[in-house]
PDB file of N, CA, C and O in Angstrom:
ATOM      1  N   SER A   1       8.923  -6.000   6.932  1.00 49.00           N
ATOM      2  CA  SER A   1       7.520  -5.880   7.302  1.00 49.00           C
ATOM      3  C   SER A   1       6.956  -4.549   6.847  1.00 49.00           C
ATOM      4  O   SER A   1       7.622  -3.526   6.912  1.00 49.00           O
ATOM      5  N   ILE A   2       5.717  -4.550   6.428  1.00 54.00           N
ATOM      6  CA  ILE A   2       5.051  -3.328   5.983  1.00 54.00           C
ATOM      7  C   ILE A   2       4.883  -2.355   7.148  1.00 54.00           C
ATOM      8  O   ILE A   2       4.797  -1.164   6.960  1.00 54.00           O
ATOM      9  N   ASN A   3       4.899  -2.841   8.386  1.00 59.00           N
ATOM     10  CA  ASN A   3       4.806  -1.975   9.559  1.00 59.00           C
ATOM     11  C   ASN A   3       6.016  -1.075   9.699  1.00 59.00           C
ATOM     12  O   ASN A   3       5.949  -0.054  10.371  1.00 59.00           O
ATOM     13  N   SER A   4       7.122  -1.423   9.106  1.00 62.00           N
ATOM     14  CA  SER A   4       8.341  -0.638   9.188  1.00 62.00           C
ATOM     15  C   SER A   4       8.171   0.764   8.643  1.00 62.00           C
ATOM     16  O   SER A   4       8.927   1.654   8.990  1.00 62.00           O
ATOM     17  N   PHE A   5       7.189   0.987   7.805  1.00 64.00           N
ATOM     18  CA  PHE A   5       6.996   2.289   7.189  1.00 64.00           C
ATOM     19  C   PHE A   5       6.166   3.236   8.043  1.00 64.00           C
ATOM     20  O   PHE A   5       6.071   4.411   7.741  1.00 64.00           O
ATOM     21  N   SER A   6       5.583   2.747   9.110  1.00 62.00           N
ATOM     22  CA  SER A   6       4.674   3.567   9.907  1.00 62.00           C
ATOM     23  C   SER A   6       5.361   4.740  10.580  1.00 62.00           C
ATOM     24  O   SER A   6       4.725   5.740  10.866  1.00 62.00           O
ATOM     25  N   SER A   7       6.645   4.654  10.830  1.00 69.00           N
ATOM     26  CA  SER A   7       7.353   5.757  11.481  1.00 69.00           C
ATOM     27  C   SER A   7       7.956   6.749  10.482  1.00 69.00           C
ATOM     28  O   SER A   7       8.519   7.752  10.878  1.00 69.00           O
ATOM     29  N   MET A   8       7.827   6.484   9.208  1.00 76.00           N
ATOM     30  CA  MET A   8       8.391   7.356   8.174  1.00 76.00           C
ATOM     31  C   MET A   8       7.351   8.381   7.731  1.00 76.00           C
ATOM     32  O   MET A   8       6.778   8.292   6.659  1.00 76.00           O
ATOM     33  N   ILE A   9       7.125   9.369   8.569  1.00 76.00           N
ATOM     34  CA  ILE A   9       6.044  10.321   8.324  1.00 76.00           C
ATOM     35  C   ILE A   9       6.286  11.222   7.115  1.00 76.00           C
ATOM     36  O   ILE A   9       5.349  11.771   6.568  1.00 76.00           O
ATOM     37  N   ASN A  10       7.537  11.392   6.690  1.00 85.00           N
ATOM     38  CA  ASN A  10       7.836  12.246   5.539  1.00 85.00           C
ATOM     39  C   ASN A  10       7.895  11.489   4.218  1.00 85.00           C
ATOM     40  O   ASN A  10       8.135  12.092   3.175  1.00 85.00           O
ATOM     41  N   LEU A  11       7.678  10.200   4.259  1.00 89.00           N
ATOM     42  CA  LEU A  11       7.701   9.368   3.061  1.00 89.00           C
ATOM     43  C   LEU A  11       6.603   9.799   2.095  1.00 89.00           C
ATOM     44  O   LEU A  11       5.447   9.902   2.471  1.00 89.00           O
ATOM     45  N   ASP A  12       6.962  10.102   0.835  1.00 93.00           N
ATOM     46  CA  ASP A  12       5.934  10.516  -0.124  1.00 93.00           C
ATOM     47  C   ASP A  12       5.808   9.586  -1.319  1.00 93.00           C
ATOM     48  O   ASP A  12       4.851   9.647  -2.064  1.00 93.00           O
ATOM     49  N   HIS A  13       6.758   8.671  -1.499  1.00 94.00           N
ATOM     50  CA  HIS A  13       6.763   7.739  -2.633  1.00 94.00           C
ATOM     51  C   HIS A  13       7.253   6.398  -2.095  1.00 94.00           C
ATOM     52  O   HIS A  13       8.319   6.325  -1.493  1.00 94.00           O
ATOM     53  N   LEU A  14       6.463   5.356  -2.315  1.00 93.00           N
ATOM     54  CA  LEU A  14       6.826   4.029  -1.812  1.00 93.00           C
ATOM     55  C   LEU A  14       6.575   2.982  -2.883  1.00 93.00           C
ATOM     56  O   LEU A  14       5.491   2.910  -3.447  1.00 93.00           O
ATOM     57  N   ASP A  15       7.592   2.197  -3.178  1.00 95.00           N
ATOM     58  CA  ASP A  15       7.491   1.137  -4.172  1.00 95.00           C
ATOM     59  C   ASP A  15       7.723  -0.204  -3.477  1.00 95.00           C
ATOM     60  O   ASP A  15       8.829  -0.497  -3.026  1.00 95.00           O
ATOM     61  N   LEU A  16       6.672  -0.998  -3.390  1.00 94.00           N
ATOM     62  CA  LEU A  16       6.727  -2.328  -2.773  1.00 94.00           C
ATOM     63  C   LEU A  16       6.553  -3.433  -3.815  1.00 94.00           C
ATOM     64  O   LEU A  16       6.122  -4.535  -3.486  1.00 94.00           O
ATOM     65  N   SER A  17       6.901  -3.140  -5.035  1.00 97.00           N
ATOM     66  CA  SER A  17       6.761  -4.108  -6.124  1.00 97.00           C
ATOM     67  C   SER A  17       7.680  -5.310  -5.919  1.00 97.00           C
ATOM     68  O   SER A  17       8.737  -5.196  -5.296  1.00 97.00           O
ATOM     69  N   TYR A  18       7.242  -6.448  -6.452  1.00 97.00           N
ATOM     70  CA  TYR A  18       8.034  -7.686  -6.449  1.00 97.00           C
ATOM     71  C   TYR A  18       8.421  -8.151  -5.040  1.00 97.00           C
ATOM     72  O   TYR A  18       9.536  -8.596  -4.813  1.00 97.00           O
ATOM     73  N   ASN A  19       7.502  -8.054  -4.101  1.00 95.00           N
ATOM     74  CA  ASN A  19       7.780  -8.492  -2.730  1.00 95.00           C
ATOM     75  C   ASN A  19       6.931  -9.671  -2.290  1.00 95.00           C
ATOM     76  O   ASN A  19       6.955 -10.048  -1.126  1.00 95.00           O
ATOM     77  N   GLN A  20       6.154 -10.230  -3.183  1.00 95.00           N
ATOM     78  CA  GLN A  20       5.307 -11.378  -2.902  1.00 95.00           C
ATOM     79  C   GLN A  20       4.304 -11.112  -1.785  1.00 95.00           C
ATOM     80  O   GLN A  20       3.939 -12.015  -1.027  1.00 95.00           O
ATOM     81  N   LEU A  21       3.859  -9.857  -1.680  1.00 93.00           N
ATOM     82  CA  LEU A  21       2.839  -9.506  -0.698  1.00 93.00           C
ATOM     83  C   LEU A  21       1.529 -10.188  -1.066  1.00 93.00           C
ATOM     84  O   LEU A  21       1.160 -10.239  -2.229  1.00 93.00           O
ATOM     85  N   LYS A  22       0.816 -10.681  -0.080  1.00 91.00           N
ATOM     86  CA  LYS A  22      -0.443 -11.383  -0.317  1.00 91.00           C
ATOM     87  C   LYS A  22      -1.645 -10.560   0.107  1.00 91.00           C
ATOM     88  O   LYS A  22      -2.756 -10.814  -0.348  1.00 91.00           O
ATOM     89  N   GLU A  23      -1.448  -9.594   1.001  1.00 87.00           N
ATOM     90  CA  GLU A  23      -2.561  -8.790   1.481  1.00 87.00           C
ATOM     91  C   GLU A  23      -2.070  -7.437   1.978  1.00 87.00           C
ATOM     92  O   GLU A  23      -0.890  -7.261   2.262  1.00 87.00           O
ATOM     93  N   ILE A  24      -3.002  -6.519   2.062  1.00 85.00           N
ATOM     94  CA  ILE A  24      -2.737  -5.224   2.669  1.00 85.00           C
ATOM     95  C   ILE A  24      -3.729  -5.097   3.812  1.00 85.00           C
ATOM     96  O   ILE A  24      -4.930  -5.010   3.589  1.00 85.00           O
ATOM     97  N   LYS A  25      -3.232  -5.134   5.015  1.00 81.00           N
ATOM     98  CA  LYS A  25      -4.114  -5.118   6.178  1.00 81.00           C
ATOM     99  C   LYS A  25      -4.605  -3.706   6.480  1.00 81.00           C
ATOM    100  O   LYS A  25      -4.089  -2.719   5.965  1.00 81.00           O
ATOM    101  N   THR A  26      -5.570  -3.618   7.333  1.00 81.00           N
ATOM    102  CA  THR A  26      -6.196  -2.359   7.720  1.00 81.00           C
ATOM    103  C   THR A  26      -5.183  -1.347   8.252  1.00 81.00           C
ATOM    104  O   THR A  26      -4.360  -1.684   9.095  1.00 81.00           O
ATOM    105  N   ALA A  27      -5.256  -0.139   7.717  1.00 78.00           N
ATOM    106  CA  ALA A  27      -4.497   1.027   8.197  1.00 78.00           C
ATOM    107  C   ALA A  27      -2.982   0.825   8.246  1.00 78.00           C
ATOM    108  O   ALA A  27      -2.311   1.370   9.109  1.00 78.00           O
ATOM    109  N   ARG A  28      -2.433   0.072   7.326  1.00 79.00           N
ATOM    110  CA  ARG A  28      -0.989  -0.156   7.305  1.00 79.00           C
ATOM    111  C   ARG A  28      -0.188   1.114   7.020  1.00 79.00           C
ATOM    112  O   ARG A  28       0.958   1.218   7.398  1.00 79.00           O
ATOM    113  N   PHE A  29      -0.799   2.058   6.352  1.00 82.00           N
ATOM    114  CA  PHE A  29      -0.080   3.259   5.952  1.00 82.00           C
ATOM    115  C   PHE A  29      -0.569   4.510   6.668  1.00 82.00           C
ATOM    116  O   PHE A  29      -0.245   5.623   6.282  1.00 82.00           O
ATOM    117  N   ASN A  30      -1.334   4.365   7.733  1.00 81.00           N
ATOM    118  CA  ASN A  30      -1.997   5.512   8.358  1.00 81.00           C
ATOM    119  C   ASN A  30      -1.053   6.523   8.990  1.00 81.00           C
ATOM    120  O   ASN A  30      -1.438   7.655   9.219  1.00 81.00           O
ATOM    121  N   ARG A  31       0.180   6.156   9.238  1.00 79.00           N
ATOM    122  CA  ARG A  31       1.139   7.117   9.808  1.00 79.00           C
ATOM    123  C   ARG A  31       2.042   7.747   8.751  1.00 79.00           C
ATOM    124  O   ARG A  31       2.819   8.631   9.054  1.00 79.00           O
ATOM    125  N   THR A  32       1.938   7.304   7.527  1.00 84.00           N
ATOM    126  CA  THR A  32       2.706   7.897   6.434  1.00 84.00           C
ATOM    127  C   THR A  32       1.849   8.993   5.805  1.00 84.00           C
ATOM    128  O   THR A  32       1.417   8.895   4.677  1.00 84.00           O
ATOM    129  N   LYS A  33       1.628  10.045   6.555  1.00 83.00           N
ATOM    130  CA  LYS A  33       0.664  11.093   6.204  1.00 83.00           C
ATOM    131  C   LYS A  33       0.975  11.828   4.907  1.00 83.00           C
ATOM    132  O   LYS A  33       0.102  12.439   4.318  1.00 83.00           O
ATOM    133  N   ASN A  34       2.228  11.785   4.432  1.00 90.00           N
ATOM    134  CA  ASN A  34       2.608  12.491   3.215  1.00 90.00           C
ATOM    135  C   ASN A  34       2.716  11.586   1.997  1.00 90.00           C
ATOM    136  O   ASN A  34       3.157  12.014   0.936  1.00 90.00           O
ATOM    137  N   LEU A  35       2.326  10.332   2.142  1.00 91.00           N
ATOM    138  CA  LEU A  35       2.426   9.379   1.040  1.00 91.00           C
ATOM    139  C   LEU A  35       1.493   9.767  -0.101  1.00 91.00           C
ATOM    140  O   LEU A  35       0.289   9.885   0.086  1.00 91.00           O
ATOM    141  N   LYS A  36       2.071  10.015  -1.285  1.00 95.00           N
ATOM    142  CA  LYS A  36       1.295  10.426  -2.452  1.00 95.00           C
ATOM    143  C   LYS A  36       1.293   9.371  -3.556  1.00 95.00           C
ATOM    144  O   LYS A  36       0.347   9.242  -4.294  1.00 95.00           O
ATOM    145  N   ILE A  37       2.380   8.621  -3.657  1.00 96.00           N
ATOM    146  CA  ILE A  37       2.516   7.612  -4.714  1.00 96.00           C
ATOM    147  C   ILE A  37       2.852   6.269  -4.074  1.00 96.00           C
ATOM    148  O   ILE A  37       3.830   6.143  -3.341  1.00 96.00           O
ATOM    149  N   LEU A  38       2.025   5.283  -4.369  1.00 94.00           N
ATOM    150  CA  LEU A  38       2.208   3.946  -3.822  1.00 94.00           C
ATOM    151  C   LEU A  38       2.182   2.942  -4.967  1.00 94.00           C
ATOM    152  O   LEU A  38       1.224   2.872  -5.728  1.00 94.00           O
ATOM    153  N   ILE A  39       3.267   2.199  -5.097  1.00 97.00           N
ATOM    154  CA  ILE A  39       3.390   1.205  -6.163  1.00 97.00           C
ATOM    155  C   ILE A  39       3.515  -0.169  -5.508  1.00 97.00           C
ATOM    156  O   ILE A  39       4.447  -0.422  -4.751  1.00 97.00           O
ATOM    157  N   ILE A  40       2.555  -1.032  -5.802  1.00 95.00           N
ATOM    158  CA  ILE A  40       2.528  -2.366  -5.202  1.00 95.00           C
ATOM    159  C   ILE A  40       2.304  -3.404  -6.306  1.00 95.00           C
ATOM    160  O   ILE A  40       1.587  -4.375  -6.132  1.00 95.00           O
ATOM    161  N   LYS A  41       2.900  -3.189  -7.452  1.00 97.00           N
ATOM    162  CA  LYS A  41       2.673  -4.089  -8.587  1.00 97.00           C
ATOM    163  C   LYS A  41       3.519  -5.352  -8.492  1.00 97.00           C
ATOM    164  O   LYS A  41       4.486  -5.419  -7.737  1.00 97.00           O
ATOM    165  N   PHE A  42       3.102  -6.370  -9.249  1.00 98.00           N
ATOM    166  CA  PHE A  42       3.786  -7.663  -9.316  1.00 98.00           C
ATOM    167  C   PHE A  42       3.958  -8.303  -7.936  1.00 98.00           C
ATOM    168  O   PHE A  42       5.047  -8.676  -7.534  1.00 98.00           O
ATOM    169  N   ASN A  43       2.846  -8.407  -7.214  1.00 97.00           N
ATOM    170  CA  ASN A  43       2.804  -9.127  -5.950  1.00 97.00           C
ATOM    171  C   ASN A  43       1.741 -10.211  -6.069  1.00 97.00           C
ATOM    172  O   ASN A  43       1.367 -10.572  -7.181  1.00 97.00           O
ATOM    173  N   LYS A  44       1.259 -10.708  -4.962  1.00 96.00           N
ATOM    174  CA  LYS A  44       0.253 -11.773  -4.966  1.00 96.00           C
ATOM    175  C   LYS A  44      -1.000 -11.348  -4.208  1.00 96.00           C
ATOM    176  O   LYS A  44      -1.698 -12.172  -3.640  1.00 96.00           O
ATOM    177  N   ILE A  45      -1.287 -10.072  -4.224  1.00 94.00           N
ATOM    178  CA  ILE A  45      -2.428  -9.529  -3.487  1.00 94.00           C
ATOM    179  C   ILE A  45      -3.726  -9.947  -4.171  1.00 94.00           C
ATOM    180  O   ILE A  45      -3.907  -9.711  -5.357  1.00 94.00           O
ATOM    181  N   SER A  46      -4.616 -10.568  -3.402  1.00 91.00           N
ATOM    182  CA  SER A  46      -5.884 -11.015  -3.975  1.00 91.00           C
ATOM    183  C   SER A  46      -7.068 -10.178  -3.498  1.00 91.00           C
ATOM    184  O   SER A  46      -8.118 -10.178  -4.127  1.00 91.00           O
ATOM    185  N   SER A  47      -6.913  -9.477  -2.377  1.00 87.00           N
ATOM    186  CA  SER A  47      -7.984  -8.609  -1.893  1.00 87.00           C
ATOM    187  C   SER A  47      -7.389  -7.463  -1.084  1.00 87.00           C
ATOM    188  O   SER A  47      -6.284  -7.562  -0.563  1.00 87.00           O
ATOM    189  N   ILE A  48      -8.159  -6.393  -1.011  1.00 87.00           N
ATOM    190  CA  ILE A  48      -7.741  -5.217  -0.255  1.00 87.00           C
ATOM    191  C   ILE A  48      -8.849  -4.864   0.712  1.00 87.00           C
ATOM    192  O   ILE A  48     -10.002  -4.704   0.309  1.00 87.00           O
ATOM    193  N   ASN A  49      -8.511  -4.755   1.959  1.00 83.00           N
ATOM    194  CA  ASN A  49      -9.474  -4.387   2.984  1.00 83.00           C
ATOM    195  C   ASN A  49      -9.969  -2.961   2.764  1.00 83.00           C
ATOM    196  O   ASN A  49      -9.213  -2.093   2.342  1.00 83.00           O
ATOM    197  N   ARG A  50     -11.216  -2.707   3.045  1.00 84.00           N
ATOM    198  CA  ARG A  50     -11.825  -1.390   2.872  1.00 84.00           C
ATOM    199  C   ARG A  50     -11.040  -0.288   3.593  1.00 84.00           C
ATOM    200  O   ARG A  50     -10.964   0.841   3.132  1.00 84.00           O
ATOM    201  N   ASP A  51     -10.441  -0.593   4.722  1.00 87.00           N
ATOM    202  CA  ASP A  51      -9.732   0.396   5.524  1.00 87.00           C
ATOM    203  C   ASP A  51      -8.216   0.339   5.389  1.00 87.00           C
ATOM    204  O   ASP A  51      -7.495   0.901   6.209  1.00 87.00           O
ATOM    205  N   SER A  52      -7.722  -0.287   4.345  1.00 86.00           N
ATOM    206  CA  SER A  52      -6.278  -0.420   4.156  1.00 86.00           C
ATOM    207  C   SER A  52      -5.567   0.919   4.022  1.00 86.00           C
ATOM    208  O   SER A  52      -4.420   1.062   4.428  1.00 86.00           O
ATOM    209  N   PHE A  53      -6.242   1.892   3.453  1.00 86.00           N
ATOM    210  CA  PHE A  53      -5.599   3.177   3.183  1.00 86.00           C
ATOM    211  C   PHE A  53      -6.169   4.302   4.042  1.00 86.00           C
ATOM    212  O   PHE A  53      -6.002   5.478   3.732  1.00 86.00           O
ATOM    213  N   ILE A  54      -6.789   3.936   5.143  1.00 86.00           N
ATOM    214  CA  ILE A  54      -7.363   4.939   6.039  1.00 86.00           C
ATOM    215  C   ILE A  54      -6.249   5.844   6.576  1.00 86.00           C
ATOM    216  O   ILE A  54      -5.170   5.379   6.910  1.00 86.00           O
ATOM    217  N   GLY A  55      -6.498   7.111   6.570  1.00 83.00           N
ATOM    218  CA  GLY A  55      -5.504   8.074   7.024  1.00 83.00           C
ATOM    219  C   GLY A  55      -4.721   8.717   5.898  1.00 83.00           C
ATOM    220  O   GLY A  55      -4.149   9.779   6.058  1.00 83.00           O
ATOM    221  N   ILE A  56      -4.669   8.059   4.734  1.00 86.00           N
ATOM    222  CA  ILE A  56      -3.955   8.635   3.583  1.00 86.00           C
ATOM    223  C   ILE A  56      -4.860   8.760   2.365  1.00 86.00           C
ATOM    224  O   ILE A  56      -4.416   9.197   1.309  1.00 86.00           O
ATOM    225  N   GLU A  57      -6.136   8.416   2.511  1.00 84.00           N
ATOM    226  CA  GLU A  57      -7.032   8.387   1.355  1.00 84.00           C
ATOM    227  C   GLU A  57      -7.179   9.739   0.671  1.00 84.00           C
ATOM    228  O   GLU A  57      -7.449   9.801  -0.530  1.00 84.00           O
ATOM    229  N   ASN A  58      -6.982  10.820   1.377  1.00 87.00           N
ATOM    230  CA  ASN A  58      -7.091  12.144   0.762  1.00 87.00           C
ATOM    231  C   ASN A  58      -5.761  12.686   0.252  1.00 87.00           C
ATOM    232  O   ASN A  58      -5.716  13.718  -0.400  1.00 87.00           O
ATOM    233  N   LYS A  59      -4.664  12.026   0.565  1.00 89.00           N
ATOM    234  CA  LYS A  59      -3.329  12.448   0.126  1.00 89.00           C
ATOM    235  C   LYS A  59      -2.823  11.627  -1.064  1.00 89.00           C
ATOM    236  O   LYS A  59      -2.096  12.113  -1.894  1.00 89.00           O
ATOM    237  N   LEU A  60      -3.205  10.365  -1.108  1.00 91.00           N
ATOM    238  CA  LEU A  60      -2.730   9.445  -2.136  1.00 91.00           C
ATOM    239  C   LEU A  60      -3.255   9.871  -3.506  1.00 91.00           C
ATOM    240  O   LEU A  60      -4.452   9.978  -3.711  1.00 91.00           O
ATOM    241  N   ILE A  61      -2.333  10.151  -4.447  1.00 95.00           N
ATOM    242  CA  ILE A  61      -2.766  10.569  -5.780  1.00 95.00           C
ATOM    243  C   ILE A  61      -2.575   9.477  -6.824  1.00 95.00           C
ATOM    244  O   ILE A  61      -3.181   9.521  -7.880  1.00 95.00           O
ATOM    245  N   SER A  62      -1.742   8.486  -6.513  1.00 96.00           N
ATOM    246  CA  SER A  62      -1.506   7.406  -7.469  1.00 96.00           C
ATOM    247  C   SER A  62      -1.209   6.106  -6.734  1.00 96.00           C
ATOM    248  O   SER A  62      -0.400   6.083  -5.800  1.00 96.00           O
ATOM    249  N   ILE A  63      -1.877   5.048  -7.176  1.00 94.00           N
ATOM    250  CA  ILE A  63      -1.590   3.716  -6.640  1.00 94.00           C
ATOM    251  C   ILE A  63      -1.580   2.739  -7.816  1.00 94.00           C
ATOM    252  O   ILE A  63      -2.477   2.745  -8.648  1.00 94.00           O
ATOM    253  N   ASP A  64      -0.527   1.959  -7.902  1.00 97.00           N
ATOM    254  CA  ASP A  64      -0.384   0.981  -8.978  1.00 97.00           C
ATOM    255  C   ASP A  64      -0.445  -0.412  -8.369  1.00 97.00           C
ATOM    256  O   ASP A  64       0.444  -0.820  -7.634  1.00 97.00           O
ATOM    257  N   LEU A  65      -1.519  -1.117  -8.672  1.00 95.00           N
ATOM    258  CA  LEU A  65      -1.725  -2.482  -8.177  1.00 95.00           C
ATOM    259  C   LEU A  65      -1.709  -3.491  -9.322  1.00 95.00           C
ATOM    260  O   LEU A  65      -2.220  -4.603  -9.177  1.00 95.00           O
ATOM    261  N   SER A  66      -1.122  -3.116 -10.433  1.00 96.00           N
ATOM    262  CA  SER A  66      -1.132  -3.989 -11.603  1.00 96.00           C
ATOM    263  C   SER A  66      -0.362  -5.289 -11.348  1.00 96.00           C
ATOM    264  O   SER A  66       0.524  -5.359 -10.502  1.00 96.00           O
ATOM    265  N   ASN A  67      -0.767  -6.297 -12.070  1.00 97.00           N
ATOM    266  CA  ASN A  67      -0.128  -7.614 -12.004  1.00 97.00           C
ATOM    267  C   ASN A  67      -0.143  -8.218 -10.603  1.00 97.00           C
ATOM    268  O   ASN A  67       0.859  -8.694 -10.100  1.00 97.00           O
ATOM    269  N   ASN A  68      -1.302  -8.182  -9.988  1.00 96.00           N
ATOM    270  CA  ASN A  68      -1.576  -8.870  -8.739  1.00 96.00           C
ATOM    271  C   ASN A  68      -2.678  -9.884  -9.028  1.00 96.00           C
ATOM    272  O   ASN A  68      -3.051 -10.096 -10.168  1.00 96.00           O
ATOM    273  N   LYS A  69      -3.206 -10.487  -8.004  1.00 94.00           N
ATOM    274  CA  LYS A  69      -4.271 -11.478  -8.162  1.00 94.00           C
ATOM    275  C   LYS A  69      -5.571 -10.937  -7.578  1.00 94.00           C
ATOM    276  O   LYS A  69      -6.347 -11.655  -6.981  1.00 94.00           O
ATOM    277  N   LEU A  70      -5.797  -9.652  -7.787  1.00 91.00           N
ATOM    278  CA  LEU A  70      -6.956  -8.999  -7.199  1.00 91.00           C
ATOM    279  C   LEU A  70      -8.279  -9.593  -7.671  1.00 91.00           C
ATOM    280  O   LEU A  70      -8.504  -9.755  -8.852  1.00 91.00           O
ATOM    281  N   GLN A  71      -9.118  -9.896  -6.698  1.00 81.00           N
ATOM    282  CA  GLN A  71     -10.461 -10.383  -6.964  1.00 81.00           C
ATOM    283  C   GLN A  71     -11.486  -9.503  -6.256  1.00 81.00           C
ATOM    284  O   GLN A  71     -12.589  -9.336  -6.739  1.00 81.00           O
ATOM    285  N   ILE A  72     -11.081  -8.953  -5.108  1.00 65.00           N
ATOM    286  CA  ILE A  72     -11.992  -8.123  -4.314  1.00 65.00           C
ATOM    287  C   ILE A  72     -11.277  -6.835  -3.943  1.00 65.00           C
ATOM    288  O   ILE A  72     -10.179  -6.866  -3.413  1.00 65.00           O
ATOM    289  N   ILE A  73     -11.933  -5.706  -4.232  1.00 65.00           N
ATOM    290  CA  ILE A  73     -11.392  -4.402  -3.825  1.00 65.00           C
ATOM    291  C   ILE A  73     -12.453  -3.703  -3.010  1.00 65.00           C
ATOM    292  O   ILE A  73     -13.586  -3.634  -3.368  1.00 65.00           O
TER     293      ILE A  73
END
């Protein structure tokens, strides 16, 4: 579960590629305050909620969403 990462406050690089994720719900990463690189490529994500990255929006320097089914961001 993506919630498993909420207690990993020192996590700075996360690769969730090839996990068949379909969505990123609101504030899933808000407790990973040091997350700088997020890779979520080759999944089935079709939309991203406006508040999905709340809490890390000023820390995140790279996000890779390539090869998903994105229609709405």
